[in-house]
Amino acid sequence: MESAPDQLQLNVDGEMFDIRYDISQPGAYHFHWVSGPNQSCGFTSRISTHDRMTRDQLVERARGFLQLVDPRTGFIGD
């Protein structure tokens, strides 16, 4: 499988994410939820092998995040 590019915009189930690989943290990607309800919403995901993720892995991480976050507020939890 081919690694995802260092920067990309990804549509995951109708939600847009700007994703950036962090060269200072091998294996880490920063996700910014562009279409979310607040502009500061996002997360970082890393794979333990310090490899680069594939596009499918990035989609999987974004979907996992969307399952946790309140779509009205953009926050996890109550």
PDB file of N, CA, C and O in Angstrom:
ATOM      1  N   MET A   1       0.828  -1.186   0.000  1.00  0.00           N
ATOM      2  CA  MET A   1       0.000   0.000   0.000  1.00  0.00           C
ATOM      3  C   MET A   1       0.871   1.247   0.000  1.00  0.00           C
ATOM      4  O   MET A   1       1.890   1.290   0.666  1.00  0.00           O
ATOM      5  N   GLU A   2       0.404   2.242  -0.693  1.00  0.00           N
ATOM      6  CA  GLU A   2       1.148   3.485  -0.824  1.00  0.00           C
ATOM      7  C   GLU A   2       0.845   4.430   0.340  1.00  0.00           C
ATOM      8  O   GLU A   2      -0.302   4.579   0.755  1.00  0.00           O
ATOM      9  N   SER A   3       1.876   5.082   0.844  1.00  0.00           N
ATOM     10  CA  SER A   3       1.711   6.059   1.917  1.00  0.00           C
ATOM     11  C   SER A   3       0.928   7.269   1.432  1.00  0.00           C
ATOM     12  O   SER A   3       1.015   7.649   0.268  1.00  0.00           O
ATOM     13  N   ALA A   4       0.200   7.875   2.353  1.00  0.00           N
ATOM     14  CA  ALA A   4      -0.508   9.116   2.050  1.00  0.00           C
ATOM     15  C   ALA A   4       0.511  10.236   1.885  1.00  0.00           C
ATOM     16  O   ALA A   4       1.605  10.178   2.443  1.00  0.00           O
ATOM     17  N   PRO A   5       0.150  11.298   1.141  1.00  0.00           N
ATOM     18  CA  PRO A   5       1.072  12.436   1.009  1.00  0.00           C
ATOM     19  C   PRO A   5       1.242  13.168   2.346  1.00  0.00           C
ATOM     20  O   PRO A   5       0.484  12.955   3.287  1.00  0.00           O
ATOM     21  N   ASP A   6       2.248  14.046   2.411  1.00  0.00           N
ATOM     22  CA  ASP A   6       2.525  14.777   3.651  1.00  0.00           C
ATOM     23  C   ASP A   6       1.394  15.722   4.057  1.00  0.00           C
ATOM     24  O   ASP A   6       1.216  15.992   5.234  1.00  0.00           O
ATOM     25  N   GLN A   7       0.667  16.250   3.101  1.00  0.00           N
ATOM     26  CA  GLN A   7      -0.482  17.119   3.378  1.00  0.00           C
ATOM     27  C   GLN A   7      -1.599  16.749   2.418  1.00  0.00           C
ATOM     28  O   GLN A   7      -1.353  16.529   1.233  1.00  0.00           O
ATOM     29  N   LEU A   8      -2.815  16.670   2.958  1.00  0.00           N
ATOM     30  CA  LEU A   8      -3.951  16.409   2.094  1.00  0.00           C
ATOM     31  C   LEU A   8      -5.234  16.852   2.767  1.00  0.00           C
ATOM     32  O   LEU A   8      -5.280  17.055   3.983  1.00  0.00           O
ATOM     33  N   GLN A   9      -6.256  17.041   1.961  1.00  0.00           N
ATOM     34  CA  GLN A   9      -7.593  17.298   2.473  1.00  0.00           C
ATOM     35  C   GLN A   9      -8.399  16.050   2.162  1.00  0.00           C
ATOM     36  O   GLN A   9      -8.340  15.525   1.048  1.00  0.00           O
ATOM     37  N   LEU A  10      -9.108  15.556   3.156  1.00  0.00           N
ATOM     38  CA  LEU A  10      -9.796  14.286   3.027  1.00  0.00           C
ATOM     39  C   LEU A  10     -11.249  14.432   3.433  1.00  0.00           C
ATOM     40  O   LEU A  10     -11.549  15.009   4.485  1.00  0.00           O
ATOM     41  N   ASN A  11     -12.162  13.925   2.597  1.00  0.00           N
ATOM     42  CA  ASN A  11     -13.582  13.892   2.906  1.00  0.00           C
ATOM     43  C   ASN A  11     -13.874  12.520   3.500  1.00  0.00           C
ATOM     44  O   ASN A  11     -13.674  11.502   2.841  1.00  0.00           O
ATOM     45  N   VAL A  12     -14.340  12.517   4.743  1.00  0.00           N
ATOM     46  CA  VAL A  12     -14.656  11.268   5.434  1.00  0.00           C
ATOM     47  C   VAL A  12     -16.118  11.330   5.860  1.00  0.00           C
ATOM     48  O   VAL A  12     -16.481  12.118   6.744  1.00  0.00           O
ATOM     49  N   ASP A  13     -16.940  10.571   5.193  1.00  0.00           N
ATOM     50  CA  ASP A  13     -18.367  10.513   5.501  1.00  0.00           C
ATOM     51  C   ASP A  13     -19.016  11.899   5.514  1.00  0.00           C
ATOM     52  O   ASP A  13     -19.820  12.228   6.380  1.00  0.00           O
ATOM     53  N   GLY A  14     -18.617  12.743   4.557  1.00  0.00           N
ATOM     54  CA  GLY A  14     -19.187  14.078   4.425  1.00  0.00           C
ATOM     55  C   GLY A  14     -18.523  15.144   5.283  1.00  0.00           C
ATOM     56  O   GLY A  14     -18.922  16.305   5.238  1.00  0.00           O
ATOM     57  N   GLU A  15     -17.529  14.778   6.059  1.00  0.00           N
ATOM     58  CA  GLU A  15     -16.804  15.736   6.906  1.00  0.00           C
ATOM     59  C   GLU A  15     -15.407  15.937   6.322  1.00  0.00           C
ATOM     60  O   GLU A  15     -14.740  14.977   5.915  1.00  0.00           O
ATOM     61  N   MET A  16     -14.953  17.184   6.298  1.00  0.00           N
ATOM     62  CA  MET A  16     -13.655  17.514   5.710  1.00  0.00           C
ATOM     63  C   MET A  16     -12.574  17.654   6.785  1.00  0.00           C
ATOM     64  O   MET A  16     -12.800  18.297   7.816  1.00  0.00           O
ATOM     65  N   PHE A  17     -11.427  17.071   6.503  1.00  0.00           N
ATOM     66  CA  PHE A  17     -10.258  17.154   7.373  1.00  0.00           C
ATOM     67  C   PHE A  17      -9.056  17.619   6.569  1.00  0.00           C
ATOM     68  O   PHE A  17      -8.819  17.126   5.465  1.00  0.00           O
ATOM     69  N   ASP A  18      -8.293  18.559   7.121  1.00  0.00           N
ATOM     70  CA  ASP A  18      -6.963  18.878   6.621  1.00  0.00           C
ATOM     71  C   ASP A  18      -6.014  18.024   7.449  1.00  0.00           C
ATOM     72  O   ASP A  18      -6.055  18.053   8.685  1.00  0.00           O
ATOM     73  N   ILE A  19      -5.155  17.279   6.780  1.00  0.00           N
ATOM     74  CA  ILE A  19      -4.269  16.350   7.469  1.00  0.00           C
ATOM     75  C   ILE A  19      -2.832  16.662   7.065  1.00  0.00           C
ATOM     76  O   ILE A  19      -2.538  16.873   5.894  1.00  0.00           O
ATOM     77  N   ARG A  20      -1.968  16.691   8.079  1.00  0.00           N
ATOM     78  CA  ARG A  20      -0.563  17.025   7.840  1.00  0.00           C
ATOM     79  C   ARG A  20       0.329  16.033   8.583  1.00  0.00           C
ATOM     80  O   ARG A  20       0.153  15.784   9.777  1.00  0.00           O
ATOM     81  N   TYR A  21       1.290  15.468   7.863  1.00  0.00           N
ATOM     82  CA  TYR A  21       2.287  14.600   8.480  1.00  0.00           C
ATOM     83  C   TYR A  21       3.294  15.469   9.212  1.00  0.00           C
ATOM     84  O   TYR A  21       3.733  16.502   8.702  1.00  0.00           O
ATOM     85  N   ASP A  22       3.676  15.077  10.417  1.00  0.00           N
ATOM     86  CA  ASP A  22       4.611  15.853  11.228  1.00  0.00           C
ATOM     87  C   ASP A  22       5.988  15.201  11.176  1.00  0.00           C
ATOM     88  O   ASP A  22       6.227  14.185  11.839  1.00  0.00           O
ATOM     89  N   ILE A  23       6.893  15.780  10.393  1.00  0.00           N
ATOM     90  CA  ILE A  23       8.224  15.183  10.244  1.00  0.00           C
ATOM     91  C   ILE A  23       9.024  15.208  11.545  1.00  0.00           C
ATOM     92  O   ILE A  23       9.948  14.420  11.711  1.00  0.00           O
ATOM     93  N   SER A  24       8.668  16.083  12.483  1.00  0.00           N
ATOM     94  CA  SER A  24       9.386  16.140  13.758  1.00  0.00           C
ATOM     95  C   SER A  24       8.924  15.048  14.726  1.00  0.00           C
ATOM     96  O   SER A  24       9.567  14.837  15.754  1.00  0.00           O
ATOM     97  N   GLN A  25       7.813  14.376  14.407  1.00  0.00           N
ATOM     98  CA  GLN A  25       7.286  13.283  15.226  1.00  0.00           C
ATOM     99  C   GLN A  25       7.006  12.091  14.305  1.00  0.00           C
ATOM    100  O   GLN A  25       5.880  11.932  13.839  1.00  0.00           O
ATOM    101  N   PRO A  26       8.004  11.285  14.008  1.00  0.00           N
ATOM    102  CA  PRO A  26       7.814  10.201  13.039  1.00  0.00           C
ATOM    103  C   PRO A  26       6.569   9.367  13.321  1.00  0.00           C
ATOM    104  O   PRO A  26       6.330   8.943  14.441  1.00  0.00           O
ATOM    105  N   GLY A  27       5.753   9.185  12.282  1.00  0.00           N
ATOM    106  CA  GLY A  27       4.527   8.403  12.387  1.00  0.00           C
ATOM    107  C   GLY A  27       3.306   9.205  12.793  1.00  0.00           C
ATOM    108  O   GLY A  27       2.210   8.661  12.859  1.00  0.00           O
ATOM    109  N   ALA A  28       3.462  10.512  13.080  1.00  0.00           N
ATOM    110  CA  ALA A  28       2.346  11.325  13.584  1.00  0.00           C
ATOM    111  C   ALA A  28       1.705  12.155  12.473  1.00  0.00           C
ATOM    112  O   ALA A  28       2.386  12.734  11.638  1.00  0.00           O
ATOM    113  N   TYR A  29       0.384  12.201  12.523  1.00  0.00           N
ATOM    114  CA  TYR A  29      -0.410  13.018  11.613  1.00  0.00           C
ATOM    115  C   TYR A  29      -1.329  13.903  12.439  1.00  0.00           C
ATOM    116  O   TYR A  29      -1.950  13.440  13.398  1.00  0.00           O
ATOM    117  N   HIS A  30      -1.426  15.175  12.052  1.00  0.00           N
ATOM    118  CA  HIS A  30      -2.326  16.124  12.707  1.00  0.00           C
ATOM    119  C   HIS A  30      -3.559  16.291  11.821  1.00  0.00           C
ATOM    120  O   HIS A  30      -3.434  16.574  10.628  1.00  0.00           O
ATOM    121  N   PHE A  31      -4.720  16.105  12.411  1.00  0.00           N
ATOM    122  CA  PHE A  31      -5.999  16.201  11.718  1.00  0.00           C
ATOM    123  C   PHE A  31      -6.710  17.461  12.199  1.00  0.00           C
ATOM    124  O   PHE A  31      -6.903  17.644  13.400  1.00  0.00           O
ATOM    125  N   HIS A  32      -7.116  18.321  11.284  1.00  0.00           N
ATOM    126  CA  HIS A  32      -7.922  19.493  11.617  1.00  0.00           C
ATOM    127  C   HIS A  32      -9.290  19.286  10.982  1.00  0.00           C
ATOM    128  O   HIS A  32      -9.394  19.101   9.765  1.00  0.00           O
ATOM    129  N   TRP A  33     -10.328  19.286  11.793  1.00  0.00           N
ATOM    130  CA  TRP A  33     -11.691  19.037  11.336  1.00  0.00           C
ATOM    131  C   TRP A  33     -12.241  20.332  10.763  1.00  0.00           C
ATOM    132  O   TRP A  33     -12.809  21.158  11.451  1.00  0.00           O
ATOM    133  N   VAL A  34     -12.071  20.536   9.487  1.00  0.00           N
ATOM    134  CA  VAL A  34     -12.411  21.779   8.801  1.00  0.00           C
ATOM    135  C   VAL A  34     -13.918  22.053   8.816  1.00  0.00           C
ATOM    136  O   VAL A  34     -14.345  23.189   8.986  1.00  0.00           O
ATOM    137  N   SER A  35     -14.726  21.021   8.633  1.00  0.00           N
ATOM    138  CA  SER A  35     -16.178  21.206   8.550  1.00  0.00           C
ATOM    139  C   SER A  35     -16.864  21.097   9.907  1.00  0.00           C
ATOM    140  O   SER A  35     -18.087  21.167   9.999  1.00  0.00           O
ATOM    141  N   GLY A  36     -16.090  20.945  10.969  1.00  0.00           N
ATOM    142  CA  GLY A  36     -16.657  20.803  12.311  1.00  0.00           C
ATOM    143  C   GLY A  36     -17.218  22.107  12.856  1.00  0.00           C
ATOM    144  O   GLY A  36     -17.002  23.177  12.286  1.00  0.00           O
ATOM    145  N   PRO A  37     -17.928  22.037  13.978  1.00  0.00           N
ATOM    146  CA  PRO A  37     -18.607  23.200  14.542  1.00  0.00           C
ATOM    147  C   PRO A  37     -17.697  24.238  15.195  1.00  0.00           C
ATOM    148  O   PRO A  37     -18.135  25.345  15.463  1.00  0.00           O
ATOM    149  N   ASN A  38     -16.455  23.891  15.483  1.00  0.00           N
ATOM    150  CA  ASN A  38     -15.540  24.914  16.013  1.00  0.00           C
ATOM    151  C   ASN A  38     -14.187  24.771  15.322  1.00  0.00           C
ATOM    152  O   ASN A  38     -13.750  23.684  14.981  1.00  0.00           O
ATOM    153  N   GLN A  39     -13.536  25.861  15.112  1.00  0.00           N
ATOM    154  CA  GLN A  39     -12.315  25.911  14.308  1.00  0.00           C
ATOM    155  C   GLN A  39     -11.087  25.320  14.994  1.00  0.00           C
ATOM    156  O   GLN A  39     -10.091  25.071  14.337  1.00  0.00           O
ATOM    157  N   SER A  40     -11.163  25.083  16.286  1.00  0.00           N
ATOM    158  CA  SER A  40      -9.992  24.551  16.981  1.00  0.00           C
ATOM    159  C   SER A  40     -10.047  23.030  17.134  1.00  0.00           C
ATOM    160  O   SER A  40      -9.210  22.454  17.813  1.00  0.00           O
ATOM    161  N   CYS A  41     -11.014  22.402  16.528  1.00  0.00           N
ATOM    162  CA  CYS A  41     -11.227  20.973  16.729  1.00  0.00           C
ATOM    163  C   CYS A  41     -10.312  20.134  15.837  1.00  0.00           C
ATOM    164  O   CYS A  41     -10.214  20.362  14.634  1.00  0.00           O
ATOM    165  N   GLY A  42      -9.654  19.189  16.456  1.00  0.00           N
ATOM    166  CA  GLY A  42      -8.798  18.289  15.721  1.00  0.00           C
ATOM    167  C   GLY A  42      -8.131  17.308  16.663  1.00  0.00           C
ATOM    168  O   GLY A  42      -8.420  17.283  17.856  1.00  0.00           O
ATOM    169  N   PHE A  43      -7.225  16.523  16.124  1.00  0.00           N
ATOM    170  CA  PHE A  43      -6.535  15.522  16.928  1.00  0.00           C
ATOM    171  C   PHE A  43      -5.259  15.101  16.210  1.00  0.00           C
ATOM    172  O   PHE A  43      -5.058  15.411  15.038  1.00  0.00           O
ATOM    173  N   THR A  44      -4.407  14.397  16.933  1.00  0.00           N
ATOM    174  CA  THR A  44      -3.191  13.832  16.365  1.00  0.00           C
ATOM    175  C   THR A  44      -3.264  12.324  16.503  1.00  0.00           C
ATOM    176  O   THR A  44      -3.716  11.812  17.523  1.00  0.00           O
ATOM    177  N   SER A  45      -2.830  11.629  15.472  1.00  0.00           N
ATOM    178  CA  SER A  45      -2.800  10.172  15.503  1.00  0.00           C
ATOM    179  C   SER A  45      -1.429   9.707  15.040  1.00  0.00           C
ATOM    180  O   SER A  45      -0.827  10.302  14.158  1.00  0.00           O
ATOM    181  N   ARG A  46      -0.973   8.644  15.647  1.00  0.00           N
ATOM    182  CA  ARG A  46       0.354   8.116  15.325  1.00  0.00           C
ATOM    183  C   ARG A  46       0.274   6.599  15.260  1.00  0.00           C
ATOM    184  O   ARG A  46      -0.475   5.986  16.004  1.00  0.00           O
ATOM    185  N   ILE A  47       1.069   6.031  14.383  1.00  0.00           N
ATOM    186  CA  ILE A  47       1.200   4.578  14.378  1.00  0.00           C
ATOM    187  C   ILE A  47       2.515   4.218  15.045  1.00  0.00           C
ATOM    188  O   ILE A  47       3.504   4.929  14.928  1.00  0.00           O
ATOM    189  N   SER A  48       2.501   3.146  15.775  1.00  0.00           N
ATOM    190  CA  SER A  48       3.629   2.817  16.648  1.00  0.00           C
ATOM    191  C   SER A  48       4.915   2.483  15.901  1.00  0.00           C
ATOM    192  O   SER A  48       5.997   2.606  16.459  1.00  0.00           O
ATOM    193  N   THR A  49       4.811   2.082  14.665  1.00  0.00           N
ATOM    194  CA  THR A  49       6.016   1.708  13.928  1.00  0.00           C
ATOM    195  C   THR A  49       6.763   2.915  13.376  1.00  0.00           C
ATOM    196  O   THR A  49       7.836   2.771  12.811  1.00  0.00           O
ATOM    197  N   HIS A  50       6.209   4.106  13.545  1.00  0.00           N
ATOM    198  CA  HIS A  50       6.774   5.352  13.019  1.00  0.00           C
ATOM    199  C   HIS A  50       6.761   5.401  11.497  1.00  0.00           C
ATOM    200  O   HIS A  50       7.438   6.223  10.897  1.00  0.00           O
ATOM    201  N   ASP A  51       6.023   4.492  10.881  1.00  0.00           N
ATOM    202  CA  ASP A  51       5.856   4.516   9.431  1.00  0.00           C
ATOM    203  C   ASP A  51       4.835   5.583   9.066  1.00  0.00           C
ATOM    204  O   ASP A  51       4.142   6.132   9.924  1.00  0.00           O
ATOM    205  N   ARG A  52       4.710   5.846   7.807  1.00  0.00           N
ATOM    206  CA  ARG A  52       3.661   6.741   7.337  1.00  0.00           C
ATOM    207  C   ARG A  52       2.395   5.929   7.106  1.00  0.00           C
ATOM    208  O   ARG A  52       2.455   4.759   6.740  1.00  0.00           O
ATOM    209  N   MET A  53       1.259   6.561   7.360  1.00  0.00           N
ATOM    210  CA  MET A  53      -0.027   5.893   7.185  1.00  0.00           C
ATOM    211  C   MET A  53      -0.443   5.897   5.725  1.00  0.00           C
ATOM    212  O   MET A  53      -0.015   6.742   4.941  1.00  0.00           O
ATOM    213  N   THR A  54      -1.306   4.962   5.402  1.00  0.00           N
ATOM    214  CA  THR A  54      -1.934   4.942   4.092  1.00  0.00           C
ATOM    215  C   THR A  54      -3.190   5.809   4.151  1.00  0.00           C
ATOM    216  O   THR A  54      -3.666   6.163   5.239  1.00  0.00           O
ATOM    217  N   ARG A  55      -3.751   6.120   3.017  1.00  0.00           N
ATOM    218  CA  ARG A  55      -4.998   6.878   2.970  1.00  0.00           C
ATOM    219  C   ARG A  55      -6.097   6.123   3.737  1.00  0.00           C
ATOM    220  O   ARG A  55      -6.868   6.733   4.483  1.00  0.00           O
ATOM    221  N   ASP A  56      -6.170   4.816   3.580  1.00  0.00           N
ATOM    222  CA  ASP A  56      -7.182   4.026   4.294  1.00  0.00           C
ATOM    223  C   ASP A  56      -7.012   4.121   5.806  1.00  0.00           C
ATOM    224  O   ASP A  56      -8.000   4.195   6.550  1.00  0.00           O
ATOM    225  N   GLN A  57      -5.783   4.139   6.279  1.00  0.00           N
ATOM    226  CA  GLN A  57      -5.542   4.283   7.715  1.00  0.00           C
ATOM    227  C   GLN A  57      -5.969   5.663   8.210  1.00  0.00           C
ATOM    228  O   GLN A  57      -6.513   5.793   9.310  1.00  0.00           O
ATOM    229  N   LEU A  58      -5.724   6.700   7.413  1.00  0.00           N
ATOM    230  CA  LEU A  58      -6.149   8.047   7.795  1.00  0.00           C
ATOM    231  C   LEU A  58      -7.669   8.121   7.879  1.00  0.00           C
ATOM    232  O   LEU A  58      -8.222   8.710   8.828  1.00  0.00           O
ATOM    233  N   VAL A  59      -8.361   7.518   6.919  1.00  0.00           N
ATOM    234  CA  VAL A  59      -9.832   7.496   6.942  1.00  0.00           C
ATOM    235  C   VAL A  59     -10.318   6.770   8.190  1.00  0.00           C
ATOM    236  O   VAL A  59     -11.236   7.230   8.877  1.00  0.00           O
ATOM    237  N   GLU A  60      -9.694   5.661   8.518  1.00  0.00           N
ATOM    238  CA  GLU A  60     -10.071   4.894   9.713  1.00  0.00           C
ATOM    239  C   GLU A  60      -9.923   5.733  10.978  1.00  0.00           C
ATOM    240  O   GLU A  60     -10.791   5.725  11.855  1.00  0.00           O
ATOM    241  N   ARG A  61      -8.830   6.487  11.083  1.00  0.00           N
ATOM    242  CA  ARG A  61      -8.610   7.338  12.266  1.00  0.00           C
ATOM    243  C   ARG A  61      -9.655   8.446  12.348  1.00  0.00           C
ATOM    244  O   ARG A  61     -10.177   8.751  13.415  1.00  0.00           O
ATOM    245  N   ALA A  62      -9.951   9.066  11.212  1.00  0.00           N
ATOM    246  CA  ALA A  62     -10.951  10.142  11.194  1.00  0.00           C
ATOM    247  C   ALA A  62     -12.325   9.604  11.567  1.00  0.00           C
ATOM    248  O   ALA A  62     -13.062  10.245  12.329  1.00  0.00           O
ATOM    249  N   ARG A  63     -12.685   8.434  11.070  1.00  0.00           N
ATOM    250  CA  ARG A  63     -13.979   7.833  11.425  1.00  0.00           C
ATOM    251  C   ARG A  63     -14.058   7.532  12.916  1.00  0.00           C
ATOM    252  O   ARG A  63     -15.093   7.736  13.544  1.00  0.00           O
ATOM    253  N   GLY A  64     -12.982   7.032  13.468  1.00  0.00           N
ATOM    254  CA  GLY A  64     -12.950   6.776  14.910  1.00  0.00           C
ATOM    255  C   GLY A  64     -13.162   8.046  15.707  1.00  0.00           C
ATOM    256  O   GLY A  64     -13.893   8.059  16.705  1.00  0.00           O
ATOM    257  N   PHE A  65     -12.542   9.127  15.273  1.00  0.00           N
ATOM    258  CA  PHE A  65     -12.723  10.428  15.922  1.00  0.00           C
ATOM    259  C   PHE A  65     -14.177  10.878  15.820  1.00  0.00           C
ATOM    260  O   PHE A  65     -14.767  11.307  16.814  1.00  0.00           O
ATOM    261  N   LEU A  66     -14.758  10.771  14.644  1.00  0.00           N
ATOM    262  CA  LEU A  66     -16.149  11.212  14.446  1.00  0.00           C
ATOM    263  C   LEU A  66     -17.128  10.416  15.294  1.00  0.00           C
ATOM    264  O   LEU A  66     -18.173  10.942  15.699  1.00  0.00           O
ATOM    265  N   GLN A  67     -16.812   9.181  15.606  1.00  0.00           N
ATOM    266  CA  GLN A  67     -17.672   8.373  16.470  1.00  0.00           C
ATOM    267  C   GLN A  67     -17.626   8.853  17.917  1.00  0.00           C
ATOM    268  O   GLN A  67     -18.584   8.666  18.659  1.00  0.00           O
ATOM    269  N   LEU A  68     -16.536   9.488  18.312  1.00  0.00           N
ATOM    270  CA  LEU A  68     -16.368   9.953  19.693  1.00  0.00           C
ATOM    271  C   LEU A  68     -16.872  11.365  19.937  1.00  0.00           C
ATOM    272  O   LEU A  68     -17.268  11.707  21.047  1.00  0.00           O
ATOM    273  N   VAL A  69     -16.833  12.208  18.926  1.00  0.00           N
ATOM    274  CA  VAL A  69     -17.079  13.633  19.099  1.00  0.00           C
ATOM    275  C   VAL A  69     -18.565  13.962  18.967  1.00  0.00           C
ATOM    276  O   VAL A  69     -19.291  13.323  18.204  1.00  0.00           O
ATOM    277  N   ASP A  70     -19.019  14.944  19.728  1.00  0.00           N
ATOM    278  CA  ASP A  70     -20.388  15.448  19.611  1.00  0.00           C
ATOM    279  C   ASP A  70     -20.438  16.336  18.369  1.00  0.00           C
ATOM    280  O   ASP A  70     -19.765  17.365  18.322  1.00  0.00           O
ATOM    281  N   PRO A  71     -21.234  15.973  17.356  1.00  0.00           N
ATOM    282  CA  PRO A  71     -21.250  16.742  16.109  1.00  0.00           C
ATOM    283  C   PRO A  71     -21.798  18.158  16.274  1.00  0.00           C
ATOM    284  O   PRO A  71     -21.532  19.021  15.449  1.00  0.00           O
ATOM    285  N   ARG A  72     -22.523  18.419  17.366  1.00  0.00           N
ATOM    286  CA  ARG A  72     -23.055  19.770  17.590  1.00  0.00           C
ATOM    287  C   ARG A  72     -22.021  20.709  18.186  1.00  0.00           C
ATOM    288  O   ARG A  72     -21.983  21.883  17.884  1.00  0.00           O
ATOM    289  N   THR A  73     -21.151  20.156  19.047  1.00  0.00           N
ATOM    290  CA  THR A  73     -20.181  21.005  19.752  1.00  0.00           C
ATOM    291  C   THR A  73     -18.759  20.853  19.242  1.00  0.00           C
ATOM    292  O   THR A  73     -17.946  21.760  19.410  1.00  0.00           O
ATOM    293  N   GLY A  74     -18.452  19.686  18.694  1.00  0.00           N
ATOM    294  CA  GLY A  74     -17.087  19.411  18.266  1.00  0.00           C
ATOM    295  C   GLY A  74     -16.189  18.941  19.392  1.00  0.00           C
ATOM    296  O   GLY A  74     -14.981  18.852  19.229  1.00  0.00           O
ATOM    297  N   PHE A  75     -16.772  18.612  20.533  1.00  0.00           N
ATOM    298  CA  PHE A  75     -15.992  18.164  21.687  1.00  0.00           C
ATOM    299  C   PHE A  75     -16.336  16.731  22.041  1.00  0.00           C
ATOM    300  O   PHE A  75     -17.444  16.263  21.808  1.00  0.00           O
ATOM    301  N   ILE A  76     -15.390  16.050  22.664  1.00  0.00           N
ATOM    302  CA  ILE A  76     -15.597  14.702  23.140  1.00  0.00           C
ATOM    303  C   ILE A  76     -16.098  14.770  24.582  1.00  0.00           C
ATOM    304  O   ILE A  76     -15.596  15.545  25.379  1.00  0.00           O
ATOM    305  N   GLY A  77     -17.088  13.973  24.895  1.00  0.00           N
ATOM    306  CA  GLY A  77     -17.603  13.943  26.258  1.00  0.00           C
ATOM    307  C   GLY A  77     -18.863  14.776  26.411  1.00  0.00           C
ATOM    308  O   GLY A  77     -19.452  15.244  25.448  1.00  0.00           O
ATOM    309  N   ASP A  78     -19.269  14.945  27.661  1.00  0.00           N
ATOM    310  CA  ASP A  78     -20.523  15.645  27.974  1.00  0.00           C
ATOM    311  C   ASP A  78     -20.491  17.084  27.639  1.00  0.00           C
ATOM    312  O   ASP A  78     -19.914  17.945  27.984  1.00  0.00           O
TER     313      ASP A  78
END
